[in-house]
One Martini backbone bead per residue (centre of mass of N, CA, C, O) as a GRO file, in nm:
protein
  185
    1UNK     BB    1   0.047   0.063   0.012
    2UNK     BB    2   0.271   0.297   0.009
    3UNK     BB    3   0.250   0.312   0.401
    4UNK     BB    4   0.563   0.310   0.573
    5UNK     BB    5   0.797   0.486   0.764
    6UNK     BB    6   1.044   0.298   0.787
    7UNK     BB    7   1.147   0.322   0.494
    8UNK     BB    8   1.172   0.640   0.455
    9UNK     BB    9   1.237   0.847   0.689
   10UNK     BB   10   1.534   0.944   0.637
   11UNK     BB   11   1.401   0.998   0.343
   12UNK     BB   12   1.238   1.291   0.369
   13UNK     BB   13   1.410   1.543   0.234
   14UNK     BB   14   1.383   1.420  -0.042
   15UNK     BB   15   1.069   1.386  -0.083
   16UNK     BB   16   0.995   1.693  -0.020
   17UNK     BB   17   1.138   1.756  -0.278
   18UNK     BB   18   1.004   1.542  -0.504
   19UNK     BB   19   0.699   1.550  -0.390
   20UNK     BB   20   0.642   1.823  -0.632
   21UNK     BB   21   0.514   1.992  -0.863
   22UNK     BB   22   0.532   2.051  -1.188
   23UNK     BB   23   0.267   2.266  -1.197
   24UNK     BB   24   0.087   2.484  -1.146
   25UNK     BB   25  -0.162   2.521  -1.013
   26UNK     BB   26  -0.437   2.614  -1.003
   27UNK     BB   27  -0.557   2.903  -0.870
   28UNK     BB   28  -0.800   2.782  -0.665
   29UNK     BB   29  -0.586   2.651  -0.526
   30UNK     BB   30  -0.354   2.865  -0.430
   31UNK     BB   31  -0.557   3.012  -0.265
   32UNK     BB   32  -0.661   2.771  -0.047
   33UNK     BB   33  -0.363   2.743   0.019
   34UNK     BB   34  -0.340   3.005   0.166
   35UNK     BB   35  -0.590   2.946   0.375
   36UNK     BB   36  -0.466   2.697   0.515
   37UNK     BB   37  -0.209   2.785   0.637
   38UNK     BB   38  -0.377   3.062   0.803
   39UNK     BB   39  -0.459   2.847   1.006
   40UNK     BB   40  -0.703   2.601   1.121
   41UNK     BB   41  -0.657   2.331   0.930
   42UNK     BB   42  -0.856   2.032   0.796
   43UNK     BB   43  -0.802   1.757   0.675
   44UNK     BB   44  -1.076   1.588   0.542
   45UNK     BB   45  -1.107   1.210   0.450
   46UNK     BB   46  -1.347   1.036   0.197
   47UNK     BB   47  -1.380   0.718   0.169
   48UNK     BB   48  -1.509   0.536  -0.115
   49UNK     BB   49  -1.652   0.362  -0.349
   50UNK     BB   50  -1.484   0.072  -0.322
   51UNK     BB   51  -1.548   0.092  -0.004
   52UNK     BB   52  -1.904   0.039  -0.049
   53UNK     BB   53  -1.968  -0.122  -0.335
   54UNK     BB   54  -1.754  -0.343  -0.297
   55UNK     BB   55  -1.752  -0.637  -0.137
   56UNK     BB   56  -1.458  -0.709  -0.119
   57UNK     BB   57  -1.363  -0.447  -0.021
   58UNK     BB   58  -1.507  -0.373   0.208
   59UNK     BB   59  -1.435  -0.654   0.369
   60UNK     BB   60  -1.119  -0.551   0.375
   61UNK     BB   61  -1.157  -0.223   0.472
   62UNK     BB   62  -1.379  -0.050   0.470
   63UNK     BB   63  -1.556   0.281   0.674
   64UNK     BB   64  -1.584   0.526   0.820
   65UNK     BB   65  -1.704   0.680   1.007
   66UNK     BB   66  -1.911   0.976   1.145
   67UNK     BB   67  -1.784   0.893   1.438
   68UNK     BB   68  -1.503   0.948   1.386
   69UNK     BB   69  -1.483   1.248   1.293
   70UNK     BB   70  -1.623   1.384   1.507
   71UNK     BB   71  -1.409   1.307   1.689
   72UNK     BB   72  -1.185   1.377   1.605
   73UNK     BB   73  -1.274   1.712   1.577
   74UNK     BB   74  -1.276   1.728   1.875
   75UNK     BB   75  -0.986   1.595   1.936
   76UNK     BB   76  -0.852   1.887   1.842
   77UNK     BB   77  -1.008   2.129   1.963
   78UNK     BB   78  -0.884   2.022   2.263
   79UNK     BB   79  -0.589   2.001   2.196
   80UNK     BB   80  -0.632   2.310   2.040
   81UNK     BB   81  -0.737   2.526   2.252
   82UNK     BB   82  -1.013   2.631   2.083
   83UNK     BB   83  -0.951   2.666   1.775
   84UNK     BB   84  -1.026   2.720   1.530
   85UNK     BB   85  -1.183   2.529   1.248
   86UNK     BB   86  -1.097   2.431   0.922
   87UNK     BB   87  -1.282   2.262   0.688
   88UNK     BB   88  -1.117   2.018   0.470
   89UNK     BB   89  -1.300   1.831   0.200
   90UNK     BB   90  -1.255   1.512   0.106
   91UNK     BB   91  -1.329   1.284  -0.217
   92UNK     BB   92  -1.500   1.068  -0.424
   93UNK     BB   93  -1.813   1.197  -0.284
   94UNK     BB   94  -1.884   1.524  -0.258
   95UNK     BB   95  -2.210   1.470  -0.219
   96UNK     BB   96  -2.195   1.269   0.035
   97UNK     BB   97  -2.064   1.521   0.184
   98UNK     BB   98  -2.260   1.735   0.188
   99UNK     BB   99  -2.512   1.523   0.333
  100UNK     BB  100  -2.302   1.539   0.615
  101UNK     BB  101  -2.210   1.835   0.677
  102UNK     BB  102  -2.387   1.868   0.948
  103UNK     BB  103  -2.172   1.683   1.123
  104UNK     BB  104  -1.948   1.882   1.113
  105UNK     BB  105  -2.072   2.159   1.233
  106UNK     BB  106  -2.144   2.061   1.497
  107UNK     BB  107  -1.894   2.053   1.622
  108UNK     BB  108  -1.687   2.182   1.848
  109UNK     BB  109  -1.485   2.396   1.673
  110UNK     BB  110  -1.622   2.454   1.413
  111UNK     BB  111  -1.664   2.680   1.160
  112UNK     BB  112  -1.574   2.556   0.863
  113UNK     BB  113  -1.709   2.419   0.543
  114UNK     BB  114  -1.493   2.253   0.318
  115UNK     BB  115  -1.562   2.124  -0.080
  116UNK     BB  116  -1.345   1.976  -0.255
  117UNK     BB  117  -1.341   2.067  -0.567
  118UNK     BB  118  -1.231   2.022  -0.860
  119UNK     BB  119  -0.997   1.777  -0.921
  120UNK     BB  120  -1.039   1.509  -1.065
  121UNK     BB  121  -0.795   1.557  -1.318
  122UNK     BB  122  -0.623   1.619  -1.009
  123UNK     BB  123  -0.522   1.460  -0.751
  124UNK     BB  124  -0.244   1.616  -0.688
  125UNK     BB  125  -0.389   1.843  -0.569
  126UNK     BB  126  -0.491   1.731  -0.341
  127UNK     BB  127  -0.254   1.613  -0.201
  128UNK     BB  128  -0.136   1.917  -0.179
  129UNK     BB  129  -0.383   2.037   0.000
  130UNK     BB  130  -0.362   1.832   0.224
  131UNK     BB  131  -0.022   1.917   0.299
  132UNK     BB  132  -0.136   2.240   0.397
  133UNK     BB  133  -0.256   2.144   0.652
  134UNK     BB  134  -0.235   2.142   0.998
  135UNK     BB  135  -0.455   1.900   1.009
  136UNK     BB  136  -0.563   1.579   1.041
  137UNK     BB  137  -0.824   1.317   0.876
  138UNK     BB  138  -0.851   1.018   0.815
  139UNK     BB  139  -0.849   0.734   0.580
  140UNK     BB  140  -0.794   0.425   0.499
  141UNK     BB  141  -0.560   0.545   0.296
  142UNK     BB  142  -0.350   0.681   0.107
  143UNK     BB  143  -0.423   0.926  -0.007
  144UNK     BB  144  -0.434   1.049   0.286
  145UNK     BB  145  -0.179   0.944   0.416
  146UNK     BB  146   0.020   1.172   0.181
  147UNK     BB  147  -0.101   1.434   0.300
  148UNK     BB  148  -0.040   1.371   0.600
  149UNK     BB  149   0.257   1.352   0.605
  150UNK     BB  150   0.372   1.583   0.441
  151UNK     BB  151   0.236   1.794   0.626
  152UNK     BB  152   0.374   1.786   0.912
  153UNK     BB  153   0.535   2.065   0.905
  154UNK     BB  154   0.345   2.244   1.043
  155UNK     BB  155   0.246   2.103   1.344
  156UNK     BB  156   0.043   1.895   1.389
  157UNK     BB  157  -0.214   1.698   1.349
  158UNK     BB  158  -0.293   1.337   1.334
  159UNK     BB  159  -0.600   1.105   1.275
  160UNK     BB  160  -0.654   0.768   1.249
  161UNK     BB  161  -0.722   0.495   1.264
  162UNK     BB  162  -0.698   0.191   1.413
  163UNK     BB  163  -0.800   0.005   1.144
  164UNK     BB  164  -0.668  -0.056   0.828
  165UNK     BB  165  -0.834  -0.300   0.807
  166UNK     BB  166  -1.043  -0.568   0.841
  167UNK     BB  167  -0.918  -0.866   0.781
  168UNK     BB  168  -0.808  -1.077   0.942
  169UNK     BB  169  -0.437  -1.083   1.016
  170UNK     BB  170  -0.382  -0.808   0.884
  171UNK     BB  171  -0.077  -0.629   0.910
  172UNK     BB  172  -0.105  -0.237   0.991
  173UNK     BB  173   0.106  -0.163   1.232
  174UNK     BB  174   0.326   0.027   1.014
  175UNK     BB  175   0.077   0.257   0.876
  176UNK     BB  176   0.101   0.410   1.147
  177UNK     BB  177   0.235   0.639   1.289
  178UNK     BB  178   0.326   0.696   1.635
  179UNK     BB  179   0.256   1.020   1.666
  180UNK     BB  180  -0.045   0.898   1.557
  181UNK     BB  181  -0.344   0.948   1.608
  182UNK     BB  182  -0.574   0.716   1.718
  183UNK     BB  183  -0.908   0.570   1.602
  184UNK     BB  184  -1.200   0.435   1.601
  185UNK     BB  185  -1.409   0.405   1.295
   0.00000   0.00000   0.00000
């Protein structure tokens, strides 16, 4: 699933170095980066896909529930002295973000929600806008959680599942680093 961080952790200041765009973000996207930046944003990434429409997949990996984010988002506000948050909200289903959006407003110390869309055909301007957030909420993804990994230089907090996969047996002792906080999803 290429991330377990001790295979690579040494080489850290070498893929910061070389893991950057090729070519300018979109316009819209260089924005939101600069609104990221300067806040106490969270980056929340909701995997769907084929981790729930897929049984074999599902059945696998699973998915995060809505009571794991909202545990998260307030884990963070208590952590962060209750620093207003901003999340920014990405998915591979930013529709059925949309309509949970109102667990997300709810938690107490978020302030604001925002639905990152429109990079469909840019995935990796997601995963750097990802990595400008100052704290994380993952999904059991790779993707999300290199854009979390990236991102720790904020110095914020990184919060990830518990369990990395559903199948019994499969060992995920090593895919999430020990400084990042664990929670049942």
């Amino acid at each position: 699933y290429w991330q377990c961080e001790r295979y690579f952790r040494a080489l850290r200041p070498v893929l910061e170095r070389d893991f950057v765009l090729a070519r300018m973000p979109a316009a819209r996207n260089v924005e939101r980066a600069a609104a990221m930046r300067a806040g106490h944003s969270v980056a929340v990434h909701f995997r769907r896909g084929d981790y729930v429409r897929r049984p074999d997949t599902a059945a696998h990996h699973g998915s995060c529930s809505m009571d794991y984010y909202r545990r998260a988002l307030a884990l963070l506000a208590r952590r962060h002295g209750g620093e207003p948050l901003e999340v920014y909200a990405f998915s591979d289903e930013p529709d059925w973000v949309q309509e949970q959006i109102r667990h997300l407003r709810a938690v107490p110390g978020v302030t604001e929600v925002h639905i990152v869309q429109g990079n469909e055909s840019r995935p990796h301007e997601d995963i750097w806008l990802m990595s400008q957030c100052r704290h994380h909420v993952i999904a059991n993804s790779s993707f999300s959680w290199w854009g979390a990994w990236l991102g720790q230089a904020r110095g914020g907090s990184v919060v990830a599942p518990q369990r990395w996969v559903l199948k019994p047996g499969f060992d995920a002792s090593d895919v999430v680093p020990r400084h990042w906080t664990r929670l049942a999803a």
